[in-house]
Amino acid sequence: MKRANILLYNIGAVAVGLVISACLLLFLGVDPISVCGQTLGKILSDKYNVGEVLVKATPLIFTSLAFAFTYKANLFNIGAQGQFLMGSIVAIALSLALQDVVPTFLLLLLVLLGSFAAGAVVGGLIGAAKAKFSANEFLVSMMSTYVVTNFMDYLLRTSLQETKAEYMQTDAISSSAYLPNILPGTRVHLGFALAVVVAVLIWVLLNKTSLGFQIRAVGKNPSAAGLGGINAKAITIIAFLISGGLAGLAGLTEINGVQHMLLRDFNASIGSYGIGIAILANGNPIGCIFASILFGFLNIMGTTMGRLPGLSIPASIIELIEGIVMICVIISYAARYYMENRSEKRRMRKAGA
Amino acid sequence: MGTPAVELQHVTKCFAKVVANKDVSLTVNAGEVVALLGENGAGKSTIMKILYGLYGMDEGKILIRGEEVQIKSPADAMSRGIAMIQQHFSLVPTHTAAENIILGNVHGYIPIKEYEEKLKKIAQEHGFDVPMDRPVGQLAVGQQQKIEILKALYINTSILIMDEPTAVLTPQESDNLMQFIKNFAAKGNSVVFITHKMKEVMEVADQIVVMRNGVVVDKVRREETNEQALAHMMIGQDIVPPARTDSGEETGEEILRFENVSFQEKRGTALLQDISFTLHGGEIFGIAGVSGNGQDEVCDIISGVKRPTAGRLFFCGEDISQTSIRARNAAGIGYVPVDRYRDGMVMDMTLAENVLLKGCFDKKWINKGFIRERLLNKYTDEIIQKHRVKATGWSDMAGGLSGGNQQKLVLGREVDVGTRLLVFNQPTRGLDMGAVDRIHHVIMEEKAKKKAILLVSTELTEIFEMCDRIAIMHNGRFMGIYRNGELTTEQIGLLMAGVEEKKEAAQ
C-alpha cells in the first residue's frame, strides 16, 4: 500500500508539472491545449516517433542507473557523463578495429564487455580515491568528466580521427557492427531491451543478494555495517565500479545503436539528466526505466513542438518543462512525508481519545 | 500556599507514532521540589519539554503563577523564569564557561572580564567552584552541569527543570547536586526534576508525580510513601530480579585475555592505559564507572572497531589483536553496543535485514551470493517470539519499534552470533523496566551456557545484581578488580571518581 502511495504521488506530481508547463505556453501567445493536442497527435500517430521516445530513453536508463546505484550506498557519482564517454571511446575503437573481422554477435559481446569495463575503470578510480584518501567523491567524479571529455577530444584529433582528417570525429562503423533493430519501422535497437534487462538485474542485485545488501547497509548506516564485518571501503570501490560500468554501457547503445560514430560534444547532457531521473525514481532501478521513458518522451515532445508550423515555439522550452516536472516530483516527496505523518498522528489521537 | 508557580491542565501531546502525553495535569508550588518519576518512555521529558516550549501541545492549558500563557519557544519560557537543563548539555565545548553562560543574552561589544567577575559572584553565592575562563570541553561532566545550572541562575530562573541530572554524575557529585536543589528550593524557587531513580526521589522531593505510558498514575507527598510503593506504581507490576548464581572460583576455561592493552587516538591522549584482565567461560565480568572513562574503547577493541596501540588481546588462546571484525564475528564474539541507533541496527531496514547484518557472510544465510530469504525470515520470526519482541513479524521496519524491542532484537541476534563471548555495553540504558528484566534474564541464561560475558554498566545496581567480578574504570585505567560483594557502594563511588584505594586489588 505504501508503494502504491509513492506511485500515486509521483504520477500526480508529473501531471501537475506538465500542467504548469502548459501554462507557460500562454506566455508565447499560443493556446496550450491545441499545441499539446497537436504535438501528442503527431507523436502518437507516427510509429517512428514513438520509437524515438524509446531510443532517447535508452542511454538515460543507463546513466540514471549509474547514479541510483551509488545513491543506495549513500555515495554520489555525478560523473556518469565521463564514464559514458569512456565507454563510447572503447566502443568505437573496438568496433572500428574488429568490424568485418569477427562475427557481429561476438563483436557486440566484446563491445559490451569493453564499454562496461571502460566505465568501470573510471568509476573504480573515483571509488578508490574515496576509499583510500577520503577524497570527496562528489568533486572527483564531477571533475573526472572534464578529464575524459578532453581525453576524447585529444583522441578525436589524433589516433581516432576520421580518415579524411577534416572534422573532429571518427569514421562511421560498418553496418555489421550495428546493434540489431528490434522494432521495424523505427530506430529502436537491441540496446533498449538490454537497458531494461540490466535495470531488472540491478534491482535483483540490490535487493536479493548479499552484495546488494552490503551496499545498502553501508549506505544507510556505515557504523552498524562495519560491526557486521562489512568492509565499507571495499563496498565503496565496488559500488563505484559497477556504477561506472553501467554508465559505460550507454556508450555501446549510443555508438553501435544510434550514432554509429563518435564526435565532439557527443550526447553532452545525458549524464546530468541521469541524476535527475534517478532522483525522480527515488533510486529505484525499475523506476529508472519509467522515468527515463518519461524524459525520452518530453525530449521528443520538445522537438516536435519546435517543428509545429507557424508557431515558432523554441525547442528549448522542453528543458524548462523537464525542470518543472523534476521540481514538482521533489516537492511531492516532502508533501507525501508531511501527509503521512499527519494522518498517522490523527489516527493516534483518535485511538488515544 | 497561594497561587501555584506552574499549573499544567489536561495536556495531551501526540507524535506521529505514539501518544506521548495524555490528559496530564500537575501543579508545582513555589518553594517545592517536584520529582517526575517514571520509566523511560513514560512521557516525563515530553511534558517538561512542552512546558519549556520545545514541543507544542495538542490540547490543554499552561498556567504560570495563575495566568494562562502560550509558550511557543524556549525564549518565551525563559522570559517567564523557566529554565530547563537537558539530559544532553547544550554547551559549546570550545567556548569558556563565561561565554557559554551569557550566550544569547548579549549584543554588540562584550566586556568579557566584567561578565566573568559578575558570574563568579553568582557562582560563589551558590557554592559553585567553576573556572570561568577555560573551555568547557576541558571540564569534567559535573562541572559542565554546574555551568548549565549557572546559565539558568544567570537569567533569574525561578522554575528550574532538570532532565535526569544525576545520570552522568558520580555518587558524590550527585550528593552535591541534591544539596543544591534543596537550597535553591528553600529560597522560594521551584524545581522539577525528572528521574527514574527512587533513591534521589526519596531524598529531596516534596511532591512525587509518577508517570506511566504517558499518563499521571499518581501524585504523592514524600512522607506518605516508600520506595517499594513507588516502584510498584512506576512499573504497574512486580519485578522479580533474576537469581544470580555465583560461580565461585573461575572454573570455566579462559576465553578472553587482555595483556597490557593501551589505546590512544593519533596525536590524542591515551584513552586506555595498561588494561589487563582474564575472562572465563560461565562468568560475568562487570566494568563499572562513569560513562566516558574508556569503557567504550574496551568494547571497541574486543569487537575489532579499534586496534590496541600497545599490548595484546587473546581469544581462546589465540592472539586476535589485529584480526578483522568479520573474523571475530565468525569466531563467536557477540557484541551489543551502547548506541544501537548508530552501531546496532539500520533503522530503515526490515527486522530480517537487521538480523542479516551480522550474517551477510554466513553460508547459513547466503547461497551463491543470494540471500536465503525464506530461511532468514523464519529465523527472524523465531527471535521475535523467543525474546518477546513486540512486532508483527520479520517485515517490520526496525525504526518503528520501541527502544526496548529494538534492543531485544539486537540481543537475540547477538547471543546467537556470540557462541563463546558476549560483550554488553550498557545493554539496558534508556529502557523500560520490563525490557531490562527480560535482558537480565537472557544474560543469566547465556551465563548458564558457559559463555563468557563482559557487562559494562554505569548503573551500580545492575553491576551488583549481575556480576561475579567487578572492575572499576576511571580515566582509561582499571582502578582495581574485585569480587562482587567485596566493595560497598561508597567505596566504588570513590574509585569511580578516581580516588585510589590503599588496599591492594584482590585478584
PDB file of N, CA and C in Angstrom, chain B residues 9 14 127 175 280 379 407 498:
ATOM      1  N   GLN B   9      -2.716  21.830  32.819  1.00  0.00           N
ATOM      2  CA  GLN B   9      -4.059  21.279  32.882  1.00  0.00           C
ATOM      3  C   GLN B   9      -4.387  20.479  31.630  1.00  0.00           C
ATOM      4  N   CYS B  14       0.631  14.292  20.948  1.00  0.00           N
ATOM      5  CA  CYS B  14       0.820  13.098  20.141  1.00  0.00           C
ATOM      6  C   CYS B  14       1.986  13.304  19.195  1.00  0.00           C
ATOM      7  N   GLY B 127      27.735  28.420  46.029  1.00  0.00           N
ATOM      8  CA  GLY B 127      28.735  27.446  46.423  1.00  0.00           C
ATOM      9  C   GLY B 127      29.292  26.633  45.267  1.00  0.00           C
ATOM     10  N   ASP B 175      25.327  13.807  45.323  1.00  0.00           N
ATOM     11  CA  ASP B 175      25.002  14.342  46.645  1.00  0.00           C
ATOM     12  C   ASP B 175      25.072  15.860  46.662  1.00  0.00           C
ATOM     13  N   HIS B 280      36.636 -15.750  31.988  1.00  0.00           N
ATOM     14  CA  HIS B 280      36.428 -17.183  31.846  1.00  0.00           C
ATOM     15  C   HIS B 280      35.013 -17.506  31.407  1.00  0.00           C
ATOM     16  N   TYR B 379      13.755 -17.477  10.702  1.00  0.00           N
ATOM     17  CA  TYR B 379      14.647 -17.323  11.858  1.00  0.00           C
ATOM     18  C   TYR B 379      14.343 -16.016  12.590  1.00  0.00           C
ATOM     19  N   GLN B 407      16.180  -3.294  21.230  1.00  0.00           N
ATOM     20  CA  GLN B 407      17.289  -3.869  21.974  1.00  0.00           C
ATOM     21  C   GLN B 407      17.124  -5.380  22.118  1.00  0.00           C
ATOM     22  N   GLY B 498      38.028   8.264  40.888  1.00  0.00           N
ATOM     23  CA  GLY B 498      39.468   8.271  40.671  1.00  0.00           C
ATOM     24  C   GLY B 498      40.285   8.328  41.949  1.00  0.00           C
TER      25      GLY B 498
END
